[in-house]
Amino acid sequence: MDEEKRPSGEEHSFFKETIKDEKVDNKKILKACMKFAGKALIFGLLASIAFGVSKPWFDPSSNNQQITIEDQEQEENEKEEEQVEEDLTPQEQGEKNYQEMNRARNTVANTVFKSVVEIEGILDDEQWKSSSFEKTNVVSGLILAETGKEVLIYGRTNIAKGATSFKVTFNDNKTYVASLRNKEEVLGFGVYSVDKESMDETTINQITIPQLGNLAGVGRGDNIIVLGHPFGYSNGLGFGNVSSIKKVVSKYDGEFHVIATDVPAAENGTGFIANMEGEIIGMVDQQLSESPSMSLITGYGISDLKVRIEKLLNNISIPYVGVLGIDVTEEIEEKGIPKGIYVKNVAGDSPAMNAGIQPGDVITEVAGNPVATVSGYGAEIMKIEPGKAVKIEGLRKGAGEEYVDVTFTVEVGTKQ
């Protein structure tokens, strides 16, 4: 068979498949990814819940987890502290300031209380043993010194009458036997002693010796703290203000400033007055109050007692002459009485009486030193050792209404 000839130059054509690029749809891809991610998230959440529920059944240690309860009160306090002061109203700010002041004075009072004790006079052994014995023979005491052997406490001595023994209760509520080491009858204060060998070390370690202040820095309206036994019961605490410091009381051989306050008191209250720095500025003595003010705390200013306290702490007797006098002021001078200390009274059976000093005399010198005020006279007497003789110069009205010089030789004694 003859082969069919193809025309020259003609090319054979074959079926050619053309692959067309498909256009990419980004929205469909994003939707698919989100759908996949959502399913994965749901699966993970369900797996976590299942694991958390089933863990206590498979993990024995999880049953021993410690349970704690949050201190809601503490959380509330922390939230309150986070509040900005600028948001407080004037009334709220005032209340906040009062609360801060109250906390501050309570802190001071708690420190001073470490110096305050309760002294009880025991009238017989049965009362010592009886726990139901009513504590009526009790006064406050102030720890003022500590030696290697004893703790020395300053307080009133009116409980000593008829007492066979004493006991002292410290701030830690521990009680020890005490003795009356030294005393004076003019003001009625003394020093009690507790043997340190009988005391627990914890009691000794918590003792604080207070700072004695100065009445010169005290003014009317000053804030004060009253502590001790001023209200008729133990561990009493009161706050108030100084109402007056102008009053002065005369005692034998001296005069003493009185601190008057607006703090209510028991009739026979005892204790101490402190300032806001924790310094003792007064010794409570309700016997100094006049009838209308006996219900308010009054006390001796501490400045006038420091020399006497120091002597008692050192077991030195307080000098005593027995003269009750007043200053001769310009007004009194106009009545013809010379300058000096006018003798109002002389104590019976006293060194002054034995030396011949009489009411109406005017004292001008003690031991060669001129004196023009009762406080100056008292300061000179405090320098003299009991048992020593001293010259006291003065003036006495003569027959012709004129004052003449007189000299007395006084053997200074003590009144205990």
Short mmCIF file of C-alpha atoms in Angstrom, two decimals:
data_model
loop_
_atom_site.label_atom_id
_atom_site.label_comp_id
_atom_site.label_asym_id
_atom_site.label_seq_id
_atom_site.Cartn_x
_atom_site.Cartn_y
_atom_site.Cartn_z
CA MET A 1 0.00 0.00 0.00
CA ASP A 2 1.35 3.24 -1.15
CA GLU A 3 2.14 5.56 1.69
CA GLU A 4 0.10 8.75 1.60
CA LYS A 5 2.31 11.73 1.30
CA ARG A 6 1.80 14.75 3.52
CA PRO A 7 2.11 18.17 2.18
CA SER A 8 5.48 19.64 3.01
CA GLY A 9 5.65 22.16 5.84
CA GLU A 10 2.43 20.90 7.50
CA GLU A 11 2.75 20.28 11.18
CA HIS A 12 0.80 17.67 13.11
CA SER A 13 -1.47 19.15 15.76
CA PHE A 14 -1.95 17.30 19.07
CA PHE A 15 -4.47 17.93 21.95
CA LYS A 16 -2.75 20.43 24.35
CA GLU A 17 -4.07 20.80 28.06
CA THR A 18 -3.70 24.26 29.38
CA ILE A 19 -3.55 24.53 33.30
CA LYS A 20 -5.16 27.77 34.38
CA ASP A 21 -4.09 29.32 37.76
CA GLU A 22 -7.05 29.25 40.16
CA LYS A 23 -7.72 32.57 41.94
CA VAL A 24 -7.00 32.30 45.77
CA ASP A 25 -9.97 33.25 48.14
CA ASN A 26 -8.38 34.73 51.30
CA LYS A 27 -11.70 35.12 53.14
CA LYS A 28 -12.41 31.41 52.90
CA ILE A 29 -8.96 30.54 54.27
CA LEU A 30 -9.36 32.95 57.26
CA LYS A 31 -12.79 31.56 58.04
CA ALA A 32 -11.48 28.02 57.99
CA CYS A 33 -8.60 28.90 60.33
CA MET A 34 -10.90 30.59 62.82
CA LYS A 35 -13.22 27.63 62.79
CA PHE A 36 -10.32 25.31 63.51
CA ALA A 37 -8.97 27.51 66.31
CA GLY A 38 -12.41 27.70 67.95
CA LYS A 39 -12.73 23.95 68.01
CA ALA A 40 -9.25 23.65 69.49
CA LEU A 41 -10.07 26.19 72.25
CA ILE A 42 -13.29 24.39 73.20
CA PHE A 43 -11.47 21.09 73.30
CA GLY A 44 -8.72 22.53 75.54
CA LEU A 45 -11.23 24.08 77.95
CA LEU A 46 -13.20 20.86 78.28
CA ALA A 47 -9.97 18.95 78.86
CA SER A 48 -8.86 21.37 81.62
CA ILE A 49 -12.20 21.10 83.42
CA ALA A 50 -12.14 17.35 83.21
CA PHE A 51 -8.58 17.29 84.57
CA GLY A 52 -9.37 19.65 87.45
CA VAL A 53 -12.45 17.65 88.49
CA SER A 54 -10.74 14.30 88.29
CA LYS A 55 -7.38 15.35 89.88
CA PRO A 56 -8.47 14.93 93.55
CA TRP A 57 -9.46 11.35 92.70
CA PHE A 58 -6.08 10.47 91.18
CA ASP A 59 -3.73 12.80 93.16
CA PRO A 60 -3.84 11.92 96.90
CA SER A 61 -1.55 14.83 97.80
CA SER A 62 -4.19 17.35 96.68
CA ASN A 63 -6.43 16.32 99.61
CA ASN A 64 -3.80 17.62 102.09
CA GLN A 65 -3.89 21.21 100.84
CA GLN A 66 -3.92 23.75 103.71
CA ILE A 67 -7.03 25.88 103.92
CA THR A 68 -6.56 29.51 104.96
CA ILE A 69 -9.20 32.08 105.78
CA GLU A 70 -8.42 35.63 104.75
CA ASP A 71 -8.46 38.26 107.46
CA GLN A 72 -11.24 40.44 106.15
CA GLU A 73 -10.72 43.06 108.85
CA GLN A 74 -7.09 43.42 107.82
CA GLU A 75 -8.09 43.71 104.18
CA GLU A 76 -10.60 46.43 105.04
CA ASN A 77 -7.99 48.32 107.06
CA GLU A 78 -5.55 48.12 104.15
CA LYS A 79 -8.19 49.45 101.81
CA GLU A 80 -8.92 52.32 104.20
CA GLU A 81 -5.22 53.21 104.35
CA GLU A 82 -5.09 53.33 100.56
CA GLN A 83 -7.73 56.05 100.44
CA VAL A 84 -6.38 59.44 99.49
CA GLU A 85 -6.70 62.07 102.23
CA GLU A 86 -7.80 64.62 99.65
CA ASP A 87 -11.08 62.73 99.36
CA LEU A 88 -11.91 63.20 103.08
CA THR A 89 -14.43 65.77 104.18
CA PRO A 90 -13.39 68.22 106.92
CA GLN A 91 -15.42 66.20 109.44
CA GLU A 92 -13.82 62.93 108.33
CA GLN A 93 -10.36 64.50 108.47
CA GLY A 94 -11.09 65.75 111.99
CA GLU A 95 -12.17 62.27 113.09
CA LYS A 96 -9.04 60.79 111.53
CA ASN A 97 -6.84 63.31 113.36
CA TYR A 98 -8.61 62.51 116.63
CA GLN A 99 -8.06 58.79 116.16
CA GLU A 100 -4.37 59.35 115.45
CA MET A 101 -4.04 61.55 118.55
CA ASN A 102 -5.82 58.94 120.64
CA ARG A 103 -3.47 56.20 119.44
CA ALA A 104 -0.45 58.40 120.16
CA ARG A 105 -1.46 59.20 123.74
CA ASN A 106 -2.35 55.56 124.41
CA THR A 107 1.15 54.62 123.29
CA VAL A 108 2.62 57.15 125.74
CA ALA A 109 0.34 55.94 128.54
CA ASN A 110 1.33 52.29 128.00
CA THR A 111 4.99 53.25 128.33
CA VAL A 112 4.43 55.21 131.55
CA PHE A 113 2.41 52.32 132.99
CA LYS A 114 5.63 50.27 133.09
CA SER A 115 6.73 52.64 135.86
CA VAL A 116 3.48 52.46 137.83
CA VAL A 117 2.78 49.85 140.50
CA GLU A 118 0.10 49.14 143.07
CA ILE A 119 1.08 49.16 146.74
CA GLU A 120 -1.15 47.38 149.23
CA GLY A 121 -0.87 47.61 153.00
CA ILE A 122 -1.74 44.32 154.72
CA LEU A 123 -3.34 44.74 158.11
CA ASP A 124 -3.08 41.09 159.17
CA ASP A 125 -2.02 37.70 157.82
CA GLU A 126 -5.56 36.57 157.10
CA GLN A 127 -6.14 39.44 154.67
CA TRP A 128 -2.91 38.53 152.86
CA LYS A 129 -4.20 34.99 152.30
CA SER A 130 -7.74 35.97 151.41
CA SER A 131 -8.35 36.40 147.69
CA SER A 132 -11.75 37.99 148.39
CA PHE A 133 -10.26 40.80 150.48
CA GLU A 134 -11.47 44.12 149.12
CA LYS A 135 -8.50 46.26 148.17
CA THR A 136 -9.29 49.46 150.03
CA ASN A 137 -5.84 49.91 151.60
CA VAL A 138 -4.15 50.53 148.24
CA VAL A 139 -2.17 53.41 146.71
CA SER A 140 -0.28 53.94 143.48
CA GLY A 141 3.50 53.82 143.42
CA LEU A 142 6.05 55.13 140.95
CA ILE A 143 9.29 53.24 140.26
CA LEU A 144 12.02 55.88 140.50
CA ALA A 145 15.23 53.92 141.02
CA GLU A 146 16.77 50.48 140.65
CA THR A 147 19.94 49.43 142.45
CA GLY A 148 21.82 46.16 142.33
CA LYS A 149 19.75 44.83 145.22
CA GLU A 150 16.39 46.57 145.21
CA VAL A 151 13.71 48.42 143.29
CA LEU A 152 12.71 51.73 144.92
CA ILE A 153 9.15 53.01 144.63
CA TYR A 154 7.74 56.43 145.59
CA GLY A 155 4.19 56.62 146.90
CA ARG A 156 1.85 57.77 149.62
CA THR A 157 2.27 56.36 153.13
CA ASN A 158 -1.28 56.64 154.47
CA ILE A 159 -1.65 52.87 153.99
CA ALA A 160 1.20 52.28 156.47
CA LYS A 161 -0.95 52.99 159.53
CA GLY A 162 -1.59 49.64 161.15
CA ALA A 163 -0.09 47.66 158.27
CA THR A 164 2.01 44.65 159.23
CA SER A 165 3.45 44.21 155.74
CA PHE A 166 3.21 45.46 152.17
CA LYS A 167 2.98 43.92 148.75
CA VAL A 168 3.60 45.51 145.36
CA THR A 169 1.99 44.49 142.07
CA PHE A 170 3.97 45.41 138.96
CA ASN A 171 2.78 46.08 135.43
CA ASP A 172 3.11 42.38 134.51
CA ASN A 173 0.59 41.56 137.29
CA LYS A 174 3.21 39.81 139.43
CA THR A 175 3.19 40.59 143.14
CA TYR A 176 6.11 40.73 145.59
CA VAL A 177 6.65 41.52 149.27
CA ALA A 178 7.84 45.08 149.96
CA SER A 179 9.01 47.15 152.91
CA LEU A 180 8.68 50.86 153.74
CA ARG A 181 12.27 52.07 153.48
CA ASN A 182 11.92 55.79 154.26
CA LYS A 183 9.12 58.33 154.71
CA GLU A 184 8.16 61.87 155.67
CA GLU A 185 5.02 62.95 157.48
CA VAL A 186 4.84 66.56 156.26
CA LEU A 187 3.64 65.59 152.77
CA GLY A 188 2.83 61.96 153.50
CA PHE A 189 5.10 60.32 150.91
CA GLY A 190 7.72 57.63 151.26
CA VAL A 191 9.90 55.12 149.47
CA TYR A 192 9.05 51.41 149.37
CA SER A 193 11.62 48.75 148.56
CA VAL A 194 11.30 45.39 146.81
CA ASP A 195 14.22 42.93 147.06
CA LYS A 196 15.36 42.03 143.53
CA GLU A 197 16.35 38.53 144.61
CA SER A 198 12.67 37.77 145.15
CA MET A 199 11.65 39.05 141.72
CA ASP A 200 11.37 37.20 138.42
CA GLU A 201 13.77 38.31 135.73
CA THR A 202 10.85 39.02 133.40
CA THR A 203 9.45 41.53 135.90
CA ILE A 204 12.81 43.26 136.33
CA ASN A 205 13.38 43.48 132.57
CA GLN A 206 10.06 45.24 131.88
CA ILE A 207 10.66 47.99 134.49
CA THR A 208 10.97 51.52 133.13
CA ILE A 209 12.29 54.50 135.12
CA PRO A 210 10.26 57.58 134.09
CA GLN A 211 11.59 61.04 133.35
CA LEU A 212 10.52 63.70 135.86
CA GLY A 213 9.35 66.82 134.07
CA ASN A 214 9.44 70.49 134.99
CA LEU A 215 6.43 72.50 136.06
CA ALA A 216 7.88 75.55 134.31
CA GLY A 217 6.94 73.99 130.97
CA VAL A 218 3.32 73.27 131.97
CA GLY A 219 0.53 75.63 130.95
CA ARG A 220 -3.22 75.88 131.31
CA GLY A 221 -4.96 73.83 128.65
CA ASP A 222 -2.06 71.39 128.15
CA ASN A 223 -3.06 67.79 127.44
CA ILE A 224 -2.31 65.39 130.29
CA ILE A 225 -2.51 61.70 131.15
CA VAL A 226 -3.62 60.53 134.61
CA LEU A 227 -2.71 56.99 135.66
CA GLY A 228 -2.63 54.73 138.68
CA HIS A 229 -5.38 54.56 141.28
CA PRO A 230 -7.06 57.98 140.84
CA PHE A 231 -10.57 56.62 140.28
CA GLY A 232 -10.73 54.17 143.15
CA TYR A 233 -9.65 51.09 141.18
CA SER A 234 -6.41 49.62 139.85
CA ASN A 235 -4.78 50.48 136.51
CA GLY A 236 -6.95 53.54 136.00
CA LEU A 237 -6.28 55.70 132.96
CA GLY A 238 -7.73 59.09 132.09
CA PHE A 239 -7.05 61.92 129.66
CA GLY A 240 -7.76 65.60 130.10
CA ASN A 241 -6.28 69.06 130.41
CA VAL A 242 -4.52 71.25 132.95
CA SER A 243 -7.07 73.73 134.26
CA SER A 244 -4.76 75.72 136.58
CA ILE A 245 -1.25 75.77 138.07
CA LYS A 246 -1.46 79.07 139.93
CA LYS A 247 -2.56 77.70 143.26
CA VAL A 248 0.13 77.29 145.94
CA VAL A 249 -0.33 75.45 149.23
CA SER A 250 1.76 76.08 152.33
CA LYS A 251 3.06 73.17 154.37
CA TYR A 252 5.50 73.17 157.25
CA ASP A 253 8.86 74.50 156.05
CA GLY A 254 7.82 75.04 152.45
CA GLU A 255 5.20 75.79 149.83
CA PHE A 256 4.14 73.73 146.84
CA HIS A 257 2.47 74.43 143.51
CA VAL A 258 -0.71 72.52 142.77
CA ILE A 259 -1.75 71.18 139.36
CA ALA A 260 -5.52 71.30 138.91
CA THR A 261 -7.14 69.32 136.08
CA ASP A 262 -10.54 68.69 134.54
CA VAL A 263 -10.27 64.91 135.04
CA PRO A 264 -12.83 63.36 137.44
CA ALA A 265 -11.42 61.59 140.49
CA ALA A 266 -12.30 59.45 143.49
CA GLU A 267 -12.19 61.21 146.86
CA ASN A 268 -9.10 59.29 148.00
CA GLY A 269 -7.56 58.80 144.57
CA THR A 270 -3.80 58.43 144.15
CA GLY A 271 -1.65 58.30 141.08
CA PHE A 272 0.42 60.41 138.72
CA ILE A 273 0.02 63.13 136.12
CA ALA A 274 2.09 62.87 132.94
CA ASN A 275 2.47 65.11 129.93
CA MET A 276 2.23 63.95 126.32
CA GLU A 277 5.98 63.28 126.23
CA GLY A 278 5.57 60.71 129.01
CA GLU A 279 7.24 62.86 131.67
CA ILE A 280 5.81 62.83 135.20
CA ILE A 281 4.73 66.36 136.08
CA GLY A 282 2.55 65.77 139.16
CA MET A 283 1.78 63.46 142.10
CA VAL A 284 -1.95 63.08 142.68
CA ASP A 285 -3.16 64.02 146.16
CA GLN A 286 -6.89 64.66 146.50
CA GLN A 287 -6.35 66.09 149.99
CA LEU A 288 -5.09 69.23 148.23
CA SER A 289 -8.53 69.83 146.71
CA GLU A 290 -10.96 72.25 148.23
CA SER A 291 -14.51 71.03 148.80
CA PRO A 292 -16.02 72.28 145.51
CA SER A 293 -13.26 70.64 143.42
CA MET A 294 -12.64 67.41 145.33
CA SER A 295 -14.19 65.46 142.46
CA LEU A 296 -11.41 66.59 140.07
CA ILE A 297 -7.79 65.38 139.94
CA THR A 298 -5.29 67.62 141.72
CA GLY A 299 -1.68 67.01 142.62
CA TYR A 300 1.67 68.40 143.68
CA GLY A 301 3.82 69.81 140.89
CA ILE A 302 6.81 67.50 140.57
CA SER A 303 9.35 70.35 140.46
CA ASP A 304 8.75 71.21 144.12
CA LEU A 305 9.24 67.57 145.20
CA LYS A 306 12.49 66.65 143.45
CA VAL A 307 14.85 67.51 146.33
CA ARG A 308 12.68 65.66 148.83
CA ILE A 309 12.37 62.63 146.51
CA GLU A 310 16.14 62.48 146.06
CA LYS A 311 16.72 62.48 149.79
CA LEU A 312 14.19 59.72 150.40
CA LEU A 313 15.65 57.57 147.62
CA ASN A 314 19.09 57.92 149.22
CA ASN A 315 17.65 57.00 152.61
CA ILE A 316 18.26 60.51 153.97
CA SER A 317 15.72 61.99 156.37
CA ILE A 318 13.81 65.13 155.37
CA PRO A 319 14.84 68.15 157.51
CA TYR A 320 12.05 69.53 159.69
CA VAL A 321 11.72 72.76 161.69
CA GLY A 322 7.96 73.17 161.94
CA VAL A 323 7.27 76.69 160.64
CA LEU A 324 4.14 77.42 158.61
CA GLY A 325 4.63 80.76 156.91
CA ILE A 326 3.52 83.08 154.11
CA ASP A 327 5.37 85.61 151.95
CA VAL A 328 5.18 89.21 153.10
CA THR A 329 3.90 90.88 149.96
CA GLU A 330 3.78 94.60 149.24
CA GLU A 331 0.15 94.63 150.34
CA ILE A 332 1.09 93.09 153.69
CA GLU A 333 4.05 95.46 154.04
CA GLU A 334 1.64 98.38 153.86
CA LYS A 335 0.19 97.13 157.15
CA GLY A 336 3.52 97.67 158.84
CA ILE A 337 4.92 94.13 158.64
CA PRO A 338 8.58 93.97 157.52
CA LYS A 339 9.77 92.01 154.49
CA GLY A 340 10.44 88.29 155.05
CA ILE A 341 8.45 85.15 155.94
CA TYR A 342 5.56 85.84 158.25
CA VAL A 343 5.09 82.95 160.72
CA LYS A 344 1.41 81.96 160.75
CA ASN A 345 1.81 78.87 162.89
CA VAL A 346 4.39 76.76 164.68
CA ALA A 347 3.90 73.00 164.97
CA GLY A 348 3.53 71.65 168.50
CA ASP A 349 6.60 69.97 169.96
CA SER A 350 8.63 70.98 166.92
CA PRO A 351 12.22 72.25 166.70
CA ALA A 352 10.83 75.73 165.95
CA MET A 353 8.68 75.73 169.07
CA ASN A 354 11.55 74.41 171.22
CA ALA A 355 13.75 77.22 169.87
CA GLY A 356 11.19 79.88 170.81
CA ILE A 357 9.83 80.85 167.39
CA GLN A 358 6.28 82.21 167.69
CA PRO A 359 3.39 83.04 165.36
CA GLY A 360 3.73 86.66 164.25
CA ASP A 361 7.53 86.53 163.97
CA VAL A 362 9.13 87.40 160.64
CA ILE A 363 12.05 85.20 159.49
CA THR A 364 14.70 87.01 157.43
CA GLU A 365 17.77 84.66 157.44
CA VAL A 366 18.57 80.96 157.64
CA ALA A 367 22.18 79.90 158.33
CA GLY A 368 23.37 83.38 157.31
CA ASN A 369 21.49 83.38 153.98
CA PRO A 370 18.76 86.02 153.46
CA VAL A 371 15.28 84.67 152.69
CA ALA A 372 12.35 86.68 151.39
CA THR A 373 9.91 83.93 150.30
CA VAL A 374 8.61 80.70 151.79
CA SER A 375 10.05 78.73 148.88
CA GLY A 376 13.47 80.30 149.52
CA TYR A 377 13.20 79.53 153.24
CA GLY A 378 12.25 75.91 152.46
CA ALA A 379 15.18 75.53 150.07
CA GLU A 380 17.61 76.63 152.82
CA ILE A 381 16.08 74.24 155.34
CA MET A 382 16.46 71.35 152.86
CA LYS A 383 20.23 71.95 152.86
CA ILE A 384 20.57 71.27 156.59
CA GLU A 385 21.22 67.79 157.90
CA PRO A 386 18.80 66.65 160.62
CA GLY A 387 20.46 66.81 164.05
CA LYS A 388 22.49 69.90 163.19
CA ALA A 389 21.91 73.25 164.90
CA VAL A 390 21.27 76.32 162.74
CA LYS A 391 20.88 80.04 163.40
CA ILE A 392 17.60 81.57 162.20
CA GLU A 393 17.40 85.37 162.24
CA GLY A 394 14.13 87.25 162.41
CA LEU A 395 12.08 90.16 163.66
CA ARG A 396 9.52 90.34 166.46
CA LYS A 397 7.09 93.09 167.34
CA GLY A 398 8.14 94.77 170.57
CA ALA A 399 6.17 96.62 173.22
CA GLY A 400 6.27 99.84 171.23
CA GLU A 401 4.77 98.24 168.08
CA GLU A 402 8.23 98.35 166.53
CA TYR A 403 9.96 95.20 165.28
CA VAL A 404 13.20 94.18 166.96
CA ASP A 405 15.86 91.70 165.90
CA VAL A 406 15.70 88.17 167.31
CA THR A 407 17.99 85.16 166.84
CA PHE A 408 16.95 81.53 167.29
CA THR A 409 19.19 78.50 167.56
CA VAL A 410 17.24 75.62 166.06
CA GLU A 411 18.24 71.98 166.19
CA VAL A 412 16.82 70.70 162.92
CA GLY A 413 14.88 67.47 163.28
CA THR A 414 12.82 65.15 161.09
CA LYS A 415 9.16 64.13 161.08
CA GLN A 416 8.57 60.50 160.21
#
